[in-house]
Coordinates of C-alpha atoms and ligand atoms in Angstrom, one line a residue:
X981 CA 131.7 162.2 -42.5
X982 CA 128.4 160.4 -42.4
X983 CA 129.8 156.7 -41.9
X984 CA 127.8 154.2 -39.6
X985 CA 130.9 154.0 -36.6
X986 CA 132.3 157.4 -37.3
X987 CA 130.2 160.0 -37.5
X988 CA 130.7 163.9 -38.2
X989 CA 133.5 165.8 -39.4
X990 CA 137.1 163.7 -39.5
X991 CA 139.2 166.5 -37.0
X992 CA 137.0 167.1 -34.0
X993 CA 138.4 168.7 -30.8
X994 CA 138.6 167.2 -27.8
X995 CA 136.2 168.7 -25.3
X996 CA 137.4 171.1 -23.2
X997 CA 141.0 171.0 -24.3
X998 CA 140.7 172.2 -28.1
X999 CA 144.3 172.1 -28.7
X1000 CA 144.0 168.7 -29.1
X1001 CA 142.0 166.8 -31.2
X1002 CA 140.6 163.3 -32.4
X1003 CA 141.3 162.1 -36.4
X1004 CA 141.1 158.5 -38.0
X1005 CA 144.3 156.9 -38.2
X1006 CA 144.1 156.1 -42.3
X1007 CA 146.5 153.9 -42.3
X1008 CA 144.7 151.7 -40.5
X1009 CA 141.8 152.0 -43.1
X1010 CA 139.6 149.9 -44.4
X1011 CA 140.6 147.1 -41.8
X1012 CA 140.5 149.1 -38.7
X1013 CA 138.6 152.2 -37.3
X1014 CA 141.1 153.3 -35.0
X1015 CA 141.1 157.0 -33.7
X1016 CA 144.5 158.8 -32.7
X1017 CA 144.6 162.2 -30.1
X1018 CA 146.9 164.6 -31.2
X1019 CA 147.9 166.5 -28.8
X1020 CA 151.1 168.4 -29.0
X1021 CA 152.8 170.0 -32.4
X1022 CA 155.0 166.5 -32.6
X1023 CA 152.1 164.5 -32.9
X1024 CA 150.5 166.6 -35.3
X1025 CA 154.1 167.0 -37.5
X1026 CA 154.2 163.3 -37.0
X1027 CA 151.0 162.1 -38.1
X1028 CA 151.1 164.3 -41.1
X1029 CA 154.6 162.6 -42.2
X1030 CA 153.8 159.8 -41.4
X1031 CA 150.3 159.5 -43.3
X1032 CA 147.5 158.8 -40.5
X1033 CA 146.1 161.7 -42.0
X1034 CA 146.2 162.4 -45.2
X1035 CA 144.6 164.1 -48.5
X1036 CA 145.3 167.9 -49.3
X1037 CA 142.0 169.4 -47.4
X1038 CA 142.7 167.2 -44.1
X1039 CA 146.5 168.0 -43.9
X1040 CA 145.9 171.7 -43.9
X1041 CA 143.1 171.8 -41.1
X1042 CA 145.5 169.3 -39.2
X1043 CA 148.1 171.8 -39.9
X1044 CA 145.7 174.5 -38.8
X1045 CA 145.5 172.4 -35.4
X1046 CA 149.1 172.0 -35.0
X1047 CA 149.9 175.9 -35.4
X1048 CA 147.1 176.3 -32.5
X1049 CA 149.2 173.7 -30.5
X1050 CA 152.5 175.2 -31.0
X1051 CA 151.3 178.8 -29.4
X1052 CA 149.9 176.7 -26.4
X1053 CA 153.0 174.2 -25.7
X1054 CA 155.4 177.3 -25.7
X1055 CA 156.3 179.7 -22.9
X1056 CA 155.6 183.5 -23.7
X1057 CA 158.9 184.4 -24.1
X1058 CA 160.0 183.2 -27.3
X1059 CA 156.4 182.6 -28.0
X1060 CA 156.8 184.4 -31.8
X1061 CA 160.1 182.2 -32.6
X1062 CA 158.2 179.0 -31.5
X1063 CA 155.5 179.5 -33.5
X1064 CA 157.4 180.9 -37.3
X1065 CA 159.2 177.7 -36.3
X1066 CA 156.4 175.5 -36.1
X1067 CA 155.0 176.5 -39.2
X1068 CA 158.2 175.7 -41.5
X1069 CA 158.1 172.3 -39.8
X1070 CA 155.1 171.8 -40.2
X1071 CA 155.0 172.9 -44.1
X1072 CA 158.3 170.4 -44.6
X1073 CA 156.0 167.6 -43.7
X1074 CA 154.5 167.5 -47.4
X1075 CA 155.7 169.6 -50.5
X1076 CA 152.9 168.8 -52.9
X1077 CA 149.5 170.0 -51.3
X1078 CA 148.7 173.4 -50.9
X1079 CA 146.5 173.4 -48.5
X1080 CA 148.9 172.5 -45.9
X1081 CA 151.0 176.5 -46.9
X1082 CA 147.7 178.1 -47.1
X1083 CA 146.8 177.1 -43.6
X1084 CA 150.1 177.7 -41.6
X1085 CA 150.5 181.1 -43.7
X1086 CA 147.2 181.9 -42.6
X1087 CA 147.7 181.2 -39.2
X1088 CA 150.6 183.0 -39.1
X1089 CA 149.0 186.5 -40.0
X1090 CA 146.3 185.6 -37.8
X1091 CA 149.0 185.6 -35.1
X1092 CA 151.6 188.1 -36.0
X1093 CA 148.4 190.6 -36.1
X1094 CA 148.5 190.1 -32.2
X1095 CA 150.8 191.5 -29.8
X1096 CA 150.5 189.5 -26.6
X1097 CA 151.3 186.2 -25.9
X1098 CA 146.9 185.7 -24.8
X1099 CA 146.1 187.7 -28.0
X1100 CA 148.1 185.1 -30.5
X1101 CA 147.1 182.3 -28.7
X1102 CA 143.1 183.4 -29.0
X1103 CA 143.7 184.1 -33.0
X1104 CA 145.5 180.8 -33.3
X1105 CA 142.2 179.3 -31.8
X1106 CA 139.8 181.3 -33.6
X1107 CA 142.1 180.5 -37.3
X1108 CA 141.9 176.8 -36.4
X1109 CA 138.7 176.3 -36.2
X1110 CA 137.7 179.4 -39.4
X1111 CA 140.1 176.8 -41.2
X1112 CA 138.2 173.8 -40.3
X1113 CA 134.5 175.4 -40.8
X1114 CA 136.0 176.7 -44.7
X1115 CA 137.2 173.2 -45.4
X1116 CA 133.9 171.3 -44.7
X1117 CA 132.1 174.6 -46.0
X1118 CA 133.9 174.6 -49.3
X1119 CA 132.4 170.3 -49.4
X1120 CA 129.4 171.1 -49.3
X1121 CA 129.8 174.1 -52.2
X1122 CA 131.8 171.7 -54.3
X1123 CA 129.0 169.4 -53.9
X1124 CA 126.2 171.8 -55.1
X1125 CA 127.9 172.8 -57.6
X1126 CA 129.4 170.1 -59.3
X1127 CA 125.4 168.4 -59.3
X1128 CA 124.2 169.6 -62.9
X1129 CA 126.9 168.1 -64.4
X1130 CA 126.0 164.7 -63.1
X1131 CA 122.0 165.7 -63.8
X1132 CA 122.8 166.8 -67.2
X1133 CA 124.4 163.6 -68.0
X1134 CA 121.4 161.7 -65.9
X1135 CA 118.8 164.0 -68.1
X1136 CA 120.4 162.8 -70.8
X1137 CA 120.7 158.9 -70.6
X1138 CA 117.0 159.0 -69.2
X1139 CA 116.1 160.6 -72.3
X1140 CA 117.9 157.9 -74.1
X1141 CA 115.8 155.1 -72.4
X1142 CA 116.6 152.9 -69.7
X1143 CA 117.9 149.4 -68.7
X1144 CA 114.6 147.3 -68.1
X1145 CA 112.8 150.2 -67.0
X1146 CA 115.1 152.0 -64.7
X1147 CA 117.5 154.6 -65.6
X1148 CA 120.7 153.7 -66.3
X1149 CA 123.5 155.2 -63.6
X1150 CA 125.8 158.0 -64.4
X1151 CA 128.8 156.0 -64.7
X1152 CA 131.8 158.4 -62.7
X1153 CA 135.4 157.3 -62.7
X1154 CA 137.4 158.7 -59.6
X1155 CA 141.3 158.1 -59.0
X1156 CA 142.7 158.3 -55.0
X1157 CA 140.4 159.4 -52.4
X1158 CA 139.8 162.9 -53.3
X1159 CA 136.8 162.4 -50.2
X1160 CA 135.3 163.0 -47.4
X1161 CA 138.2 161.6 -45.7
X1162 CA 140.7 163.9 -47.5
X1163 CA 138.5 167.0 -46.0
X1164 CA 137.1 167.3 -43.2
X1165 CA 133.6 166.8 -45.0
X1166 CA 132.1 165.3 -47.7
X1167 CA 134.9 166.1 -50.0
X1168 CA 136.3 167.4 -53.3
X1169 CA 135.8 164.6 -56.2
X1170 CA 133.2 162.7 -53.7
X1171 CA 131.2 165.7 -53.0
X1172 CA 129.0 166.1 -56.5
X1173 CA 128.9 162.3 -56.2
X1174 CA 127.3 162.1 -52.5
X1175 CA 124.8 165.2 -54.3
X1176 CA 124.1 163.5 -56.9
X1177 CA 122.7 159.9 -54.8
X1178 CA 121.1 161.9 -52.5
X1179 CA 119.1 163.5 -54.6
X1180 CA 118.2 160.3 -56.0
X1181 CA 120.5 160.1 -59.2
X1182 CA 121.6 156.8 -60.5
X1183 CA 125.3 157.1 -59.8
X1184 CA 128.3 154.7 -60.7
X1185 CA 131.7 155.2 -59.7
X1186 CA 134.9 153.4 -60.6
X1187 CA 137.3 153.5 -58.3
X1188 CA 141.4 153.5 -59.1
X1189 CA 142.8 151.6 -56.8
X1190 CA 145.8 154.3 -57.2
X1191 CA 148.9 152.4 -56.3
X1192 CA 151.3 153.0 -54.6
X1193 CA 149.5 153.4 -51.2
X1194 CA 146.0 152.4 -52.7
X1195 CA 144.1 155.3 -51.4
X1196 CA 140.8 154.0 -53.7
X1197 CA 140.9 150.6 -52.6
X1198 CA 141.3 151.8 -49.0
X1199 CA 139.5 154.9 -48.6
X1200 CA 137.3 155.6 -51.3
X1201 CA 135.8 152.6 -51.5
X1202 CA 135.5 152.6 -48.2
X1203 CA 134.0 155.3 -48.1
X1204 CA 131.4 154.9 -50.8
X1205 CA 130.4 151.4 -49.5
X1206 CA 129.5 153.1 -46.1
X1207 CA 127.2 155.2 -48.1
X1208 CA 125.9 152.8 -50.0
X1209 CA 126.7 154.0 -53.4
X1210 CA 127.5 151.4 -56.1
X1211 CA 131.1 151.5 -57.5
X1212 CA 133.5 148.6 -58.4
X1213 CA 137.3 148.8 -57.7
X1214 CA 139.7 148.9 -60.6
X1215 CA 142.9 147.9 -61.7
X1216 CA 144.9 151.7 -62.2
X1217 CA 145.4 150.9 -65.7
X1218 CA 141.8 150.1 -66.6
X1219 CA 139.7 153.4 -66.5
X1220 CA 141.8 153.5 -70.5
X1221 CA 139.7 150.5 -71.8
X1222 CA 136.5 151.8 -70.2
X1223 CA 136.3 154.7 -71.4
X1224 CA 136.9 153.6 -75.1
X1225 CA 133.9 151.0 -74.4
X1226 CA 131.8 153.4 -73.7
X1227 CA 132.1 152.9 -69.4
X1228 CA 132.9 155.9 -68.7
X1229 CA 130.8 158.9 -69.0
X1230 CA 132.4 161.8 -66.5
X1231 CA 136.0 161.6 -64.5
X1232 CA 136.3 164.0 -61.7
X1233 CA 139.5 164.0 -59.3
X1234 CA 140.5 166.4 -56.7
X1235 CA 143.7 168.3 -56.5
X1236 CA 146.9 168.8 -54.0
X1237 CA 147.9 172.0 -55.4
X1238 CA 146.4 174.0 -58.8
X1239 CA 148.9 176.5 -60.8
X1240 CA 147.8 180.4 -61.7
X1241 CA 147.2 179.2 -65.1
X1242 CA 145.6 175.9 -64.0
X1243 CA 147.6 172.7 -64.5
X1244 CA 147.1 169.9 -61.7
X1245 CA 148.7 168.5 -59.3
X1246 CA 147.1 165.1 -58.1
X1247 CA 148.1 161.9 -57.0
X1248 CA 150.0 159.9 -59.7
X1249 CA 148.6 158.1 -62.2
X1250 CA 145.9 161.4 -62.7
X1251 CA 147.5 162.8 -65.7
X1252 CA 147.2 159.5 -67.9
X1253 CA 143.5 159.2 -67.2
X1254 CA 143.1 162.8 -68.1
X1255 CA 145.1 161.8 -71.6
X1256 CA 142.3 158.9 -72.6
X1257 CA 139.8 160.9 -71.2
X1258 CA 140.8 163.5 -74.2
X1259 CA 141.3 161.0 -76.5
X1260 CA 137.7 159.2 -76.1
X1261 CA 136.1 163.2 -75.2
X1262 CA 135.2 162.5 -71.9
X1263 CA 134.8 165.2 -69.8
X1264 CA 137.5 165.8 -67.0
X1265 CA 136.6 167.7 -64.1
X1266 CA 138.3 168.7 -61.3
X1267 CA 137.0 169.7 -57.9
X1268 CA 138.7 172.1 -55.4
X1269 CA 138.6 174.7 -52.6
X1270 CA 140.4 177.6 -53.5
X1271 CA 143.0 177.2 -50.6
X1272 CA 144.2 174.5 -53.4
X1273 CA 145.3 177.5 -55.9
X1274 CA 149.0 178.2 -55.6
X1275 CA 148.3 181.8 -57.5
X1276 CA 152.4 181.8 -57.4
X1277 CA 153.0 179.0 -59.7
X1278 CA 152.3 179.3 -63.2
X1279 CA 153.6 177.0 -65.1
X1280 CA 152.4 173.8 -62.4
X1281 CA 154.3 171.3 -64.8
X1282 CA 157.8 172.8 -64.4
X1283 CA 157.4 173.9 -60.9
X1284 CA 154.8 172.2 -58.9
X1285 CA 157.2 170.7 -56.0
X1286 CA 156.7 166.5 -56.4
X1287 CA 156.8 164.9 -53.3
X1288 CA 159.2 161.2 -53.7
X1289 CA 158.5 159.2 -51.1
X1290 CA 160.1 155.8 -49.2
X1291 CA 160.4 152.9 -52.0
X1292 CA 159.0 150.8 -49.9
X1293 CA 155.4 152.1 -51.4
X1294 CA 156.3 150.8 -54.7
X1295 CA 158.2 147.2 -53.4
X1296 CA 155.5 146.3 -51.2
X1297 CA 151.9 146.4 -50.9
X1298 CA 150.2 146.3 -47.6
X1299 CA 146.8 144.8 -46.9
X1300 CA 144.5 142.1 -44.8
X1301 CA 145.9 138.9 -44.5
X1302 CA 142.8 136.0 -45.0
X1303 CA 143.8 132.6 -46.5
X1304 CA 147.5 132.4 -47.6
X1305 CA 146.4 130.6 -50.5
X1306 CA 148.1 127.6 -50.0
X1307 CA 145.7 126.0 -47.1
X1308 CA 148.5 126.9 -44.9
X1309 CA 148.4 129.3 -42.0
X1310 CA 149.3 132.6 -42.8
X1311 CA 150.5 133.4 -38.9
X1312 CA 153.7 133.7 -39.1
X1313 CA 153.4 137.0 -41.2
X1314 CA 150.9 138.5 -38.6
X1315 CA 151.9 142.2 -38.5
X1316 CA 151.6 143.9 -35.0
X1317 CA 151.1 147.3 -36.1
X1318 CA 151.1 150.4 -33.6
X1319 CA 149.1 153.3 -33.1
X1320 CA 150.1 155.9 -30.3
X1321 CA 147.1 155.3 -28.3
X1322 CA 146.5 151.6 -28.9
X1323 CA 148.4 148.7 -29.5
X1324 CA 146.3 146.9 -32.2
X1325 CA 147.4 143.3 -32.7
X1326 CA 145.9 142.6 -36.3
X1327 CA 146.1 140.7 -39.4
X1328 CA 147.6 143.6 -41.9
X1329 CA 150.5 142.7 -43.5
X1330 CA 153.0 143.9 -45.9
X1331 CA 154.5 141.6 -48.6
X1332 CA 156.9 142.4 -51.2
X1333 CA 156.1 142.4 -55.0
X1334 CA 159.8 142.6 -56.5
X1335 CA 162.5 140.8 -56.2
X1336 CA 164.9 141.4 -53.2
X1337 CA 166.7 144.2 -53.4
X1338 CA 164.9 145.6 -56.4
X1339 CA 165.3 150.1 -56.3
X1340 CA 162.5 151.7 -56.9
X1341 CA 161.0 155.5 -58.0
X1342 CA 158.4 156.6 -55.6
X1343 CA 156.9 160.3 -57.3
X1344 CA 153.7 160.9 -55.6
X1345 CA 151.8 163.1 -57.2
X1346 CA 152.0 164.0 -61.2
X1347 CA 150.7 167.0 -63.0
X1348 CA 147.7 167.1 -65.5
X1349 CA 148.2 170.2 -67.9
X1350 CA 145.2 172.7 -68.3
X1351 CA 144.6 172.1 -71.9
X1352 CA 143.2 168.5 -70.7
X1353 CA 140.8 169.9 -67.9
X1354 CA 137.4 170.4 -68.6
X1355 CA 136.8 172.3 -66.2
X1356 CA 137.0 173.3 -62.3
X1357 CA 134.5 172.8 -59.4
X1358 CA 134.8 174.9 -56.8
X1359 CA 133.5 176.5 -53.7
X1360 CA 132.3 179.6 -55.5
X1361 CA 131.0 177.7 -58.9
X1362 CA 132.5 175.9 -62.1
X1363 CA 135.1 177.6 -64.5
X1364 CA 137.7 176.9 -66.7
X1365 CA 141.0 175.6 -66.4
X1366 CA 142.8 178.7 -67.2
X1367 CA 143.9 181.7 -65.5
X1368 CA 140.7 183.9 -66.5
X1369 CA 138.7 181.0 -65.6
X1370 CA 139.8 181.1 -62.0
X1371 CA 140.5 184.8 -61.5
X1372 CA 136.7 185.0 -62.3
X1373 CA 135.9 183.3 -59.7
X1374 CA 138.2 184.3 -57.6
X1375 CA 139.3 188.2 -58.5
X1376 CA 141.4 188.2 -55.3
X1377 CA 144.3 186.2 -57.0
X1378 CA 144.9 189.2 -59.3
X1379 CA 147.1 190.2 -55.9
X1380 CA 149.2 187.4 -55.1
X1381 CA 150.8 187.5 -51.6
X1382 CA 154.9 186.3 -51.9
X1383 CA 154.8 186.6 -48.1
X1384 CA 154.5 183.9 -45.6
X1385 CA 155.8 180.1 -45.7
X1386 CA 155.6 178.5 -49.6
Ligands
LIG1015 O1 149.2 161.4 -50.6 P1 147.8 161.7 -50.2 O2 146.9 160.6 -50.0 O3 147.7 162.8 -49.2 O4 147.3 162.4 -51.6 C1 146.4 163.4 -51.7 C2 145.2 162.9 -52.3 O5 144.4 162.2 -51.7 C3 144.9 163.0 -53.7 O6 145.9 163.4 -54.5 C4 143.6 163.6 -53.9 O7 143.1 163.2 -55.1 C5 143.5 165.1 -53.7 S1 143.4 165.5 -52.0 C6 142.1 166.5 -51.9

C-alpha cells in the first residue's frame, strides 16, 4: 500500500528465500508499525488465527504463502500428505472468508498436477505469487470500476452548486477495513474511494468503527489518514441517523464470502446498515474479487459458515493508553505485548467494558441478503446482486467445482 513508512504491497517476499515473507502485524495497528517474518507453515497458520493478518483478500495470499511453505519444510517422501494436510489446517484457521478455500484449493491443483517432489514445489511457488499478483490486480479493477459511481454522484452535486464555491464531497460511508490492508493492494471498498481522490473528486468517508475488534478505527482510518483523505470516525450505530439527515450519499463494504445467488457475508454490523440504507434509498454497493464467490452456496443466509470468536472481543476493548483520566498515572496497566520478532514494550492496553464475569456472543461476520444490494463491484465490472448478475460476469460459475477443500 502507498503509506509514508510502509510502502508497496502488504505480503512481500523475503529476498532470496521466497518461502518466507514480510506482513504488518495488524494488531499492532494504528499504534505501532511492526513487521512480522513468516517463515514456516506454523507461523503462517498462526498469524492467520491469531489476526496479525487479517481481511478476506490478505488471508488467502497469506494462505497462498503458507501452502508454498508447507511443500518446502517437508521431506519428499510424504511430500503429497504434508501438503493436503497443510491446506485443511490452514482452511480451519477462518470459516467465513472465501478467499482463504479459494487459495489453498487452488494451490492444491497447482500441485497435484505435478508428479515430482521439484515439480510441486515450483507450482507451489509460481501459485503463490499468480495468487498474490490477482489479489492486488483485482484492487486496482475494483478501483476503476467502481469510479463512475462516485463521478456520477460528484457530477451530480456539482450540478447542484457548491459549498462557498467548492464542490461539495461525495460523502461515502464504509464499515471494517475492507482496504488496502485487507488485500494486498489498494483494496475492495477502499479501492473506488483512493480512484475517486486521485482523480481529484471531493470524497468523504465515514468510517464504522466496527466493534468488536474495531477494524475502522484501527485500520481504515489509518489507512485513509495516511492518504490524506478526509473521513471522520463513527460510533457503529450512527451511519442510521446520517443517512436519514441526508449524510450519506453512497455505502460501499467489501465481502468475506458472496453466495451463487448473491447474499453477503461481511463483518457484523453490515447487514443493519444495508437495512437504513434501503429504507432512506441509498445506494449499497459491494466491492469484490471473484475468489470471494462461494458459487456452492446459494442460499448465503442459511449456510454461509459464521465464524464466533473468543468473548473477550466483546468484554474488552483494546487501545492506547494516554491520560487515565483521573490525573493519575496510568502505568500500572502498561501492557507488554509480543510479536515474534520483537518484544515491543508499549502503552496498548486492554480494559474491560462489562461487569466481571459478564458471558458474551462473539458472531463475526453477519449476512446482508441480495434483495438489499445495489449492486457488485468487481474485477471484471459492476452487476447485480443476483445469480445472472454475477454469472454474467463471470460465465465460469455455471460449472461449479465440489472438489478441493470448502
Ligand atoms: O475479521 P476480519 O478483519 O478478517 O474481517 C474481514 C474484513 O475485514 C471485513 O469483513 C471486510 O469488510 C471484508 S475483507 C475484504
Amino acid at each position: 500500500m502507498s503509506a509514508a513508512g510502509y510502502e508497496g504491497r502488504t505480503i512481500r517476499e523475503k529476498v532470496g528465500e521466497p518461502s518466507t515473507v514480510v506482513v504488518l502485524d495488524q494488531r499492532l495497528l494504528p499504534h505501532r508499525e511492526v513487521e512480522l517474518e513468516l517463515r514456516g507453515l506454523c507461523d503462517y497458520i498462526e498469524a492467520i488465527r491469531d489476526m496479525s493478518v487479517r481481511g478476506a483478500g490478505l488471508i488467502g495470499a497469506v494462505a497462498g504463502y503458507g501452502m508454498l511453505a508447507a511443500a518446502v519444510e517437508s521431506p519428499d517422501r510424504g511430500l503429497h500428505e504434508a501438503i493436503e494436510a497443510a491446506g485443511r489446517a490452514l482452511v480451519a484457521t477462518r470459516p467465513t472468508a472465501k478467499d482463504l478455500a479459494w487459495a489453498v484449493e487452488r494451490q492444491l491443483a497447482a500441485i497435484r498436477a505435478e508428479t515430482s517432489p521439484g515439480g510441486k514445489r515450483r507450482a507451489a511457488l509460481e501459485t503463490a505469487r499468480a495468487i498474490a499478483d490477482f489479489n492486488a490486480d483485482c484492487g486496482r479493477r475494483i478501483g476503476l470500476h467502481g469510479l463512475p459511481l462516485i463521478e456520477a454522484i460528484a457530477a451530480g452535486k456539482a450540478a447542484g452548486g457548491g459549498l462557498r464555491g467548492r464542490p461539495r464531497a461525495v460523502e461515502i460511508l464504509t464499515h471494517c477495513n475492507a482496504g488496502a490492508l485487507a488485500f494486498v493492494d489498494r483494496g475492495s471498498a477502499t479501492a473506488p474511494i483512493y480512484e475517486a481522490f486521485e482523480r481529484g473528486i471531493p470524497v468523504h468517508v465515514w468510517v464504522d468503527e466496527t466493534r468488536p475488534r474495531n477494524q475502522g478505527a484501527a485500520l481504515t482510518a489509518w489507512e485513509l489518514g495516511r492518504r490524506g483523505i478526509p473521513h471522520h470516525l463513527i460510533a457503529d450505530n450512527a451511519g442510521g441517523l446520517l443517512m436519514q439527515r441526508g449524510m450519506v450519499d453512497l455505502v460501499i463494504v467489501g465481502a468475506d464470502r458472496v453466495s451463487r445467488r448473491g447474499d453477503v457475508a461481511n463483518k457484523i454490523g453490515t447487514y443493519l446498515k444495508a437495512l437504513a440504507a434501503q429504507d432512506n434509498g441509498i445506494p449499497f454497493y459491494v466491492a469484490l474479487p471473484s475468489s470471494t464467490i462461494d458459487w456452492d452456496i446459494e442460499d448465503g443466509v442459511r449456510d454461509i459458515p459464521v465464524e464466533e470468536r473468543d468473548e473477550a472481543e466483546v468484554t474488552h476493548v483494546r487501545g492506547l493508553l494516554e491520560d487515565d483520566g483521573a490525573g493519575g498515572t496510568a502505568v500500572s496497566r502498561i501492557a507488554r505485548v509480543e510479536s515474534r520478532n520483537a518484544r515491543v514494550e508499549s502503552r496498548i492496553a486492554s480494559v474491560r467494558i462489562c461487569p466481571e464475569g459478564t458471558r458474551a456472543g462473539n458472531f463475526a461476520f453477519d449476512i446482508t441478503p441480495a434483495l438489499l444490494v445495489s449492486g457488485f463491484i468487481t474485477e471484471r465490472g459492476t452487476c447485480a446482486a443476483s445469480e445472472e448478475g454475477l454469472l454474467g460476469l463471470f460465465p465460469e460459475g455455471r460449472e461449479s467445482t465440489k472438489e478441493g477443500v470448502r
